[in-house]
């Protein structure tokens, strides 16, 4: 027992003695990130934004909101009278056979690709590579990668000890449902554009057949004519965040069991609410970091704050879009990464010098923070466990999706504006620091539980 007490005391002293070094690393990392962000900002790309088109669309949508309210009231009256309300959109008798076949084909493709975070993420990339004017698809691919990493973090080497099993499951269900519902709504829209191009005719009269909000119709109709990628991307950002707001984020269960749960503060403190865009191929060094001592792929990104607020999520989405398509070196580096690195859900995909998806070859020690602070990378057999998605989570069956149009009031129109380009974009050192903070929390938790954990 005295020996165990000495070991625990030594471990505690090691954790405390590491704090000054961690603080010093954070300061030097901040300076390096400031410099690297400046380098990334040197070469800018023009964001495709047609202000005249935007004003025209906003006029249409202002009238549409009133129409949607009247339709909602009419449906409510029919429901109260015991009359089934028809689904919104084109009447079945007004659609030709080709339209019916196209609807069925898109529904089948969407269901097939909506099996898991892995299949959704790949589907976004495939359609972007086929139609690069669909900027939002690349943004969705990268954000969906982050959702997958956050899912596997729940059972990874650092985070798994910090929360209980019930919270892990609820957090996974929350992340997965947001990811799945956005895909369920957005992917048919992207496929309608694909088949419109193939058939050389607009198929956007079919949007209501997929329960897409009336908010999106004028944006797609104008995009078909002008191909203004920035305007469409902002519209999709606004639409998808409002789509999940009432169906998931504001749902009483997820509010209580996830967003208001004390364990969520741990995620925020460790900064695992960062959205990361890795640059380049892990097998070669990015030109920006040729002189760096870090043997790691550089990361750019932003930190999500106030996730429960839809306006906050829209703002971060627009900033991510501006960062991705407004800086040439970011776009080129991100494309290099996604083309070289399949998404399977493990953080090993971007930092194989620190993470491994193999549990038997990972670190399992009560002083992981010491190992992270002593070396910029970890040797084979002692890396942090970051599993692949299908190793630790199974596909879920979902309850039915509530069918209603979120666009009833024009207040969200204030977000239809040209995205700004964020200034401080490098995340390499900040993410490394977040891992050190997480490891310290992990080590403290192991210390409190005792020597046998």
Coordinates of C-alpha atoms in Angstrom, one line a residue:
X1 CA 0.0 0.0 0.0
X2 CA 2.8 2.5 0.8
X3 CA 4.4 1.8 -2.6
X4 CA 1.0 2.4 -4.4
X5 CA 0.7 5.6 -2.5
X6 CA 4.2 6.7 -3.5
X7 CA 3.4 5.8 -7.1
X8 CA 0.2 7.8 -7.1
X9 CA 1.9 10.8 -5.4
X10 CA 4.6 10.6 -8.1
X11 CA 2.0 10.5 -10.8
X12 CA 0.2 13.5 -9.4
X13 CA 3.5 15.5 -9.1
X14 CA 4.3 14.6 -12.7
X15 CA 0.9 16.0 -13.8
X16 CA 1.4 19.2 -11.8
X17 CA 5.0 19.7 -13.0
X18 CA 3.8 19.5 -16.6
X19 CA 1.5 22.5 -16.3
X20 CA 4.2 25.2 -16.8
X21 CA 5.6 23.4 -19.8
X22 CA 2.1 23.0 -21.3
X23 CA 1.5 26.8 -20.8
X24 CA 4.8 27.6 -22.5
X25 CA 4.0 25.3 -25.4
X26 CA 0.6 27.1 -25.8
X27 CA 2.2 30.5 -26.0
X28 CA 4.8 29.5 -28.5
X29 CA 2.1 27.6 -30.5
X30 CA 0.0 30.7 -30.6
X31 CA 2.8 32.7 -32.1
X32 CA 3.4 30.0 -34.7
X33 CA -0.3 29.8 -35.6
X34 CA -0.4 33.6 -36.1
X35 CA 2.5 33.4 -38.5
X36 CA 1.1 30.4 -40.4
X37 CA -2.3 32.0 -40.6
X38 CA -0.7 34.9 -42.3
X39 CA 1.0 32.7 -44.8
X40 CA -2.2 31.0 -45.7
X41 CA -4.0 34.3 -46.2
X42 CA -1.4 35.5 -48.8
X43 CA -3.2 34.1 -51.8
X44 CA -7.0 34.8 -51.9
X45 CA -9.7 33.5 -54.2
X46 CA -12.7 35.6 -55.2
X47 CA -15.9 34.3 -53.6
X48 CA -18.6 33.9 -56.3
X49 CA -21.3 36.3 -55.0
X50 CA -24.0 38.0 -57.1
X51 CA -25.6 40.7 -55.0
X52 CA -28.3 41.4 -57.6
X53 CA -29.4 37.8 -57.6
X54 CA -29.5 37.8 -53.8
X55 CA -31.8 40.8 -53.7
X56 CA -34.1 39.2 -56.2
X57 CA -34.2 35.9 -54.3
X58 CA -34.8 37.7 -51.0
X59 CA -37.9 39.5 -52.5
X60 CA -39.3 36.1 -53.5
X61 CA -38.6 34.6 -50.1
X62 CA -40.2 37.4 -48.3
X63 CA -43.4 36.7 -50.1
X64 CA -42.9 32.9 -49.7
X65 CA -42.8 33.1 -45.9
X66 CA -46.2 34.6 -45.9
X67 CA -47.4 31.9 -48.3
X68 CA -45.9 29.2 -46.1
X69 CA -47.7 30.5 -43.0
X70 CA -51.0 30.5 -44.8
X71 CA -50.4 26.9 -46.0
X72 CA -49.5 25.9 -42.5
X73 CA -52.7 27.4 -41.1
X74 CA -54.8 25.8 -43.8
X75 CA -53.2 22.4 -43.0
X76 CA -53.9 22.9 -39.3
X77 CA -57.5 23.6 -40.0
X78 CA -57.8 20.5 -42.2
X79 CA -56.2 18.4 -39.5
X80 CA -58.6 19.8 -36.9
X81 CA -61.5 18.9 -39.2
X82 CA -60.2 15.3 -39.6
X83 CA -59.2 15.8 -43.2
X84 CA -55.8 14.4 -44.3
X85 CA -53.6 17.2 -45.5
X86 CA -51.8 16.5 -48.8
X87 CA -48.0 16.6 -48.8
X88 CA -46.5 19.8 -50.2
X89 CA -45.2 20.0 -53.7
X90 CA -46.1 18.9 -57.1
X91 CA -49.3 16.9 -57.4
X92 CA -48.8 13.3 -58.5
X93 CA -51.0 13.7 -61.5
X94 CA -48.9 16.6 -62.7
X95 CA -45.7 14.6 -62.9
X96 CA -44.7 12.7 -65.9
X97 CA -43.5 9.1 -65.8
X98 CA -39.8 10.2 -66.1
X99 CA -40.2 12.4 -63.0
X100 CA -41.7 9.5 -61.0
X101 CA -38.8 7.3 -62.0
X102 CA -36.3 10.0 -61.1
X103 CA -37.9 10.5 -57.7
X104 CA -37.7 6.8 -57.0
X105 CA -34.1 6.6 -58.1
X106 CA -33.0 9.5 -55.9
X107 CA -34.8 8.1 -52.9
X108 CA -33.1 4.7 -53.4
X109 CA -29.7 6.3 -53.8
X110 CA -30.2 8.5 -50.8
X111 CA -31.2 5.6 -48.6
X112 CA -28.2 3.5 -49.8
X113 CA -25.7 6.3 -49.1
X114 CA -27.3 7.3 -45.8
X115 CA -26.2 4.1 -44.0
X116 CA -23.4 5.6 -41.9
X117 CA -21.2 8.6 -41.5
X118 CA -18.6 6.9 -43.7
X119 CA -21.0 6.4 -46.7
X120 CA -22.4 9.9 -46.4
X121 CA -19.0 11.5 -46.3
X122 CA -17.8 9.7 -49.4
X123 CA -21.0 10.5 -51.2
X124 CA -20.5 14.2 -50.7
X125 CA -17.0 14.0 -52.1
X126 CA -18.0 12.0 -55.1
X127 CA -20.6 14.5 -56.2
X128 CA -18.3 17.5 -55.6
X129 CA -15.5 15.9 -57.7
X130 CA -18.1 15.4 -60.5
X131 CA -19.5 18.9 -60.2
X132 CA -16.9 21.2 -58.6
X133 CA -19.4 24.1 -58.8
X134 CA -21.3 22.5 -55.9
X135 CA -19.0 24.1 -53.3
X136 CA -21.2 23.1 -50.4
X137 CA -20.6 19.4 -51.1
X138 CA -16.9 19.7 -50.4
X139 CA -17.6 21.8 -47.3
X140 CA -20.1 19.1 -46.2
X141 CA -17.6 16.4 -46.8
X142 CA -15.0 18.0 -44.6
X143 CA -17.5 18.8 -41.8
X144 CA -18.9 15.3 -42.0
X145 CA -15.3 13.9 -41.5
X146 CA -15.2 15.9 -38.2
X147 CA -18.5 14.4 -37.2
X148 CA -17.1 10.9 -37.7
X149 CA -14.0 11.8 -35.6
X150 CA -16.1 13.1 -32.8
X151 CA -18.2 9.9 -32.9
X152 CA -15.1 7.7 -32.5
X153 CA -13.6 10.0 -29.9
X154 CA -16.3 8.8 -27.5
X155 CA -14.7 5.4 -27.5
X156 CA -11.1 6.5 -28.1
X157 CA -8.2 6.4 -25.7
X158 CA -8.5 9.9 -24.2
X159 CA -12.2 10.7 -24.1
X160 CA -13.5 7.3 -23.2
X161 CA -12.6 7.6 -19.5
X162 CA -14.1 11.0 -19.1
X163 CA -17.8 10.3 -19.5
X164 CA -20.1 7.4 -18.7
X165 CA -21.7 4.9 -21.1
X166 CA -25.1 6.5 -21.2
X167 CA -23.7 9.9 -22.2
X168 CA -21.5 8.4 -24.9
X169 CA -24.5 6.6 -26.4
X170 CA -26.7 9.7 -26.3
X171 CA -23.9 11.9 -27.7
X172 CA -23.4 9.4 -30.5
X173 CA -27.1 9.4 -31.3
X174 CA -27.1 13.2 -31.3
X175 CA -24.1 13.4 -33.7
X176 CA -25.4 10.6 -35.9
X177 CA -28.9 12.0 -36.2
X178 CA -27.7 15.4 -37.1
X179 CA -25.4 13.9 -39.7
X180 CA -28.0 11.6 -41.1
X181 CA -30.8 14.2 -41.3
X182 CA -28.7 16.8 -43.1
X183 CA -27.8 14.2 -45.6
X184 CA -31.4 13.1 -46.0
X185 CA -32.4 16.6 -46.8
X186 CA -29.4 17.8 -48.8
X187 CA -28.3 14.8 -50.9
X188 CA -31.5 14.6 -53.0
X189 CA -31.0 18.3 -53.8
X190 CA -27.5 17.6 -55.0
X191 CA -28.7 14.6 -57.1
X192 CA -31.5 16.8 -58.6
X193 CA -28.8 19.1 -59.9
X194 CA -26.8 16.1 -61.2
X195 CA -29.7 14.7 -63.2
X196 CA -30.7 18.2 -64.4
X197 CA -27.2 18.5 -65.9
X198 CA -27.5 15.0 -67.4
X199 CA -31.0 15.6 -68.9
X200 CA -30.2 19.2 -69.8
X201 CA -33.4 20.4 -68.1
X202 CA -34.2 21.8 -64.7
X203 CA -35.6 19.2 -62.4
X204 CA -36.0 21.5 -59.5
X205 CA -39.8 21.4 -59.7
X206 CA -39.3 18.1 -57.9
X207 CA -37.8 19.6 -54.8
X208 CA -41.1 19.5 -52.8
X209 CA -41.3 15.8 -53.6
X210 CA -38.4 15.3 -51.2
X211 CA -39.9 17.6 -48.6
X212 CA -37.2 20.3 -49.2
X213 CA -38.1 23.6 -47.7
X214 CA -39.6 26.3 -49.9
X215 CA -36.6 28.4 -48.8
X216 CA -34.3 26.5 -51.2
X217 CA -36.4 26.6 -54.4
X218 CA -35.5 30.1 -55.6
X219 CA -31.8 29.5 -54.9
X220 CA -31.7 26.3 -57.0
X221 CA -33.7 27.9 -59.8
X222 CA -31.2 30.9 -59.9
X223 CA -28.2 28.6 -59.6
X224 CA -29.4 26.6 -62.6
X225 CA -29.2 29.8 -64.6
X226 CA -26.1 31.6 -63.1
X227 CA -24.1 29.0 -61.2
X228 CA -23.4 31.3 -58.4
X229 CA -21.7 28.8 -56.0
X230 CA -21.3 31.2 -53.1
X231 CA -25.0 32.1 -53.0
X232 CA -26.1 28.5 -53.2
X233 CA -23.7 27.4 -50.5
X234 CA -24.8 30.0 -48.0
X235 CA -28.4 29.0 -48.7
X236 CA -27.6 25.4 -48.0
X237 CA -25.8 26.3 -44.8
X238 CA -28.8 28.2 -43.6
X239 CA -31.3 25.6 -44.7
X240 CA -29.5 22.6 -43.2
X241 CA -29.0 24.2 -39.8
X242 CA -32.6 25.1 -39.6
X243 CA -33.6 21.7 -40.8
X244 CA -31.9 20.0 -37.8
X245 CA -32.9 22.7 -35.3
X246 CA -36.4 21.6 -34.6
X247 CA -35.9 17.9 -35.4
X248 CA -32.8 17.4 -33.3
X249 CA -31.1 20.3 -31.5
X250 CA -34.2 21.7 -29.9
X251 CA -35.7 18.2 -29.2
X252 CA -36.3 17.9 -25.4
X253 CA -34.4 14.6 -25.1
X254 CA -31.2 15.9 -26.8
X255 CA -31.4 19.2 -25.0
X256 CA -31.5 17.5 -21.6
X257 CA -29.3 14.5 -22.2
X258 CA -26.6 16.1 -24.4
X259 CA -26.6 19.9 -24.8
X260 CA -27.4 20.7 -21.2
X261 CA -25.5 17.7 -19.7
X262 CA -22.5 18.5 -17.5
X263 CA -20.3 16.1 -19.5
X264 CA -20.7 18.4 -22.5
X265 CA -18.5 20.9 -20.7
X266 CA -15.7 18.5 -20.8
X267 CA -15.8 18.5 -24.6
X268 CA -15.8 22.3 -24.7
X269 CA -13.0 22.6 -22.2
X270 CA -10.8 20.2 -24.1
X271 CA -11.7 22.0 -27.3
X272 CA -12.8 18.9 -29.1
X273 CA -15.5 21.1 -30.6
X274 CA -12.9 22.2 -33.2
X275 CA -13.7 21.7 -36.8
X276 CA -10.5 20.7 -38.6
X277 CA -9.5 20.8 -42.3
X278 CA -6.3 18.8 -42.7
X279 CA -4.0 20.0 -45.6
X280 CA -1.9 17.8 -47.8
X281 CA -0.9 14.1 -47.8
X282 CA 0.4 12.5 -44.7
X283 CA 3.3 11.0 -46.7
X284 CA 4.7 14.5 -47.6
X285 CA 5.2 17.7 -45.8
X286 CA 3.1 20.7 -46.7
X287 CA 5.2 23.5 -48.1
X288 CA 4.0 25.9 -45.4
X289 CA 5.7 23.7 -42.7
X290 CA 8.9 22.7 -44.4
X291 CA 10.9 24.5 -41.7
X292 CA 8.7 23.3 -38.8
X293 CA 9.8 20.8 -36.2
X294 CA 6.3 19.3 -36.3
X295 CA 6.3 16.0 -38.2
X296 CA 2.6 16.4 -38.6
X297 CA 0.2 17.4 -41.3
X298 CA -0.9 21.0 -40.8
X299 CA -4.5 21.7 -39.8
X300 CA -6.7 24.7 -40.3
X301 CA -10.1 25.3 -38.8
X302 CA -12.4 27.0 -36.3
X303 CA -13.9 26.3 -32.9
X304 CA -17.6 25.9 -32.6
X305 CA -19.2 28.0 -29.9
X306 CA -22.8 28.0 -28.7
X307 CA -23.9 25.0 -30.8
X308 CA -27.4 25.2 -29.4
X309 CA -28.0 28.5 -31.3
X310 CA -28.8 28.1 -35.0
X311 CA -27.5 31.6 -35.8
X312 CA -24.2 30.7 -34.3
X313 CA -24.0 27.5 -36.3
X314 CA -24.8 29.4 -39.5
X315 CA -22.1 31.9 -38.7
X316 CA -19.5 29.3 -38.2
X317 CA -20.6 27.5 -41.4
X318 CA -20.3 30.6 -43.5
X319 CA -16.8 31.3 -42.0
X320 CA -15.7 27.7 -42.8
X321 CA -16.9 28.2 -46.3
X322 CA -15.1 31.5 -46.6
X323 CA -11.9 29.9 -45.3
X324 CA -12.1 26.9 -47.6
X325 CA -13.0 28.7 -50.8
X326 CA -11.5 32.1 -50.1
X327 CA -7.9 31.1 -49.5
X328 CA -6.1 29.3 -52.4
X329 CA -3.6 27.3 -50.3
X330 CA -6.4 26.1 -48.0
X331 CA -8.5 24.8 -50.9
X332 CA -5.5 23.2 -52.7
X333 CA -4.3 21.5 -49.4
X334 CA -7.8 20.3 -48.5
X335 CA -8.4 18.8 -51.9
X336 CA -5.0 17.1 -51.7
X337 CA -6.0 15.6 -48.3
X338 CA -9.5 14.3 -49.3
X339 CA -8.2 12.8 -52.6
X340 CA -5.3 11.0 -50.8
X341 CA -7.0 9.9 -47.6
X342 CA -10.2 7.8 -47.4
X343 CA -12.5 8.6 -44.5
X344 CA -13.0 5.7 -42.0
X345 CA -13.5 7.8 -38.8
X346 CA -10.1 7.5 -37.1
X347 CA -8.0 10.6 -36.4
X348 CA -5.0 8.5 -37.6
X349 CA -6.1 9.8 -41.0
X350 CA -4.6 13.2 -40.4
X351 CA -2.0 12.6 -37.7
X352 CA -0.7 9.0 -37.9
X353 CA 2.3 10.0 -35.9
X354 CA 0.0 10.4 -32.8
X355 CA -3.0 8.2 -33.4
X356 CA -3.6 4.6 -34.3
X357 CA -6.9 2.8 -35.0
X358 CA -5.4 -0.5 -33.6
X359 CA -6.3 -0.9 -29.9
X360 CA -3.6 -3.5 -29.3
X361 CA -1.0 -1.2 -30.6
X362 CA -2.1 1.9 -28.6
X363 CA -1.0 3.6 -25.4
X364 CA -2.8 2.6 -22.2
X365 CA -1.0 4.4 -19.4
X366 CA -2.0 6.7 -16.4
X367 CA 0.5 9.4 -17.6
X368 CA -0.4 9.9 -21.2
X369 CA 0.0 13.7 -20.8
X370 CA 3.6 13.2 -20.0
X371 CA 4.2 11.3 -23.2
X372 CA 2.5 14.0 -25.2
X373 CA 4.5 16.8 -23.6
X374 CA 7.9 15.1 -24.0
X375 CA 7.6 14.4 -27.7
X376 CA 5.9 16.0 -30.7
X377 CA 5.0 12.5 -31.9
X378 CA 4.7 9.0 -30.4
X379 CA 6.5 5.8 -31.4
X380 CA 4.8 2.9 -32.9
X381 CA 3.0 0.8 -30.3
X382 CA 2.5 3.8 -28.0
X383 CA 0.2 6.0 -29.9
X384 CA -3.3 7.3 -28.9
X385 CA -6.2 5.0 -29.7
X386 CA -8.6 6.5 -32.2
X387 CA -10.7 3.7 -33.6
X388 CA -12.4 3.6 -37.0
X389 CA -16.1 4.2 -36.9
X390 CA -17.3 0.7 -37.8
X391 CA -15.1 -0.8 -35.2
X392 CA -17.0 0.8 -32.3
X393 CA -20.4 1.9 -33.5
X394 CA -23.2 0.1 -35.4
X395 CA -25.7 1.6 -37.7
X396 CA -28.8 2.9 -36.0
X397 CA -32.5 2.6 -36.9
X398 CA -34.2 6.0 -36.7
X399 CA -37.6 7.2 -35.7
X400 CA -39.6 8.9 -38.4
X401 CA -38.5 12.4 -39.5
X402 CA -41.1 15.1 -38.8
X403 CA -42.3 16.5 -42.1
X404 CA -42.8 20.3 -41.9
X405 CA -41.3 23.3 -43.6
X406 CA -39.1 25.2 -41.2
X407 CA -39.4 28.4 -43.3
X408 CA -42.4 30.2 -41.8
X409 CA -40.8 33.5 -40.8
X410 CA -38.3 35.7 -42.8
X411 CA -36.0 36.3 -39.9
X412 CA -33.4 33.9 -41.2
X413 CA -33.0 36.0 -44.4
X414 CA -30.6 38.2 -42.5
X415 CA -28.0 35.5 -42.8
X416 CA -28.1 35.6 -46.6
X417 CA -24.9 37.6 -47.0
X418 CA -21.5 37.2 -48.5
X419 CA -19.2 35.2 -46.2
X420 CA -16.3 36.8 -44.6
X421 CA -12.8 35.3 -44.6
X422 CA -11.6 34.4 -41.1
X423 CA -8.3 35.9 -40.0
X424 CA -6.8 33.3 -37.6
X425 CA -7.2 30.0 -39.4
X426 CA -4.2 27.8 -38.5
X427 CA -5.3 25.1 -36.0
X428 CA -2.2 22.9 -35.9
X429 CA -0.8 24.0 -32.6
X430 CA -4.2 24.7 -31.0
X431 CA -5.3 21.2 -31.7
X432 CA -2.1 19.8 -30.4
X433 CA -2.7 21.8 -27.2
X434 CA -6.2 20.5 -26.9
X435 CA -4.9 17.0 -27.0
X436 CA -2.6 17.8 -24.1
X437 CA -5.4 19.3 -22.1
X438 CA -7.5 16.2 -22.8
X439 CA -4.7 13.9 -21.8
X440 CA -4.3 15.8 -18.5
X441 CA -8.0 15.4 -17.8
X442 CA -7.6 11.7 -18.7
X443 CA -4.6 11.3 -16.3
X444 CA -6.4 13.2 -13.5
X445 CA -9.4 10.9 -13.8
X446 CA -7.2 7.8 -13.7
X447 CA -5.4 9.2 -10.7
X448 CA -8.6 9.9 -8.8
X449 CA -10.0 6.4 -9.6
X450 CA -6.9 4.8 -8.0
X451 CA -4.0 2.6 -9.1
X452 CA -6.1 -0.4 -10.3
X453 CA -7.9 1.5 -13.1

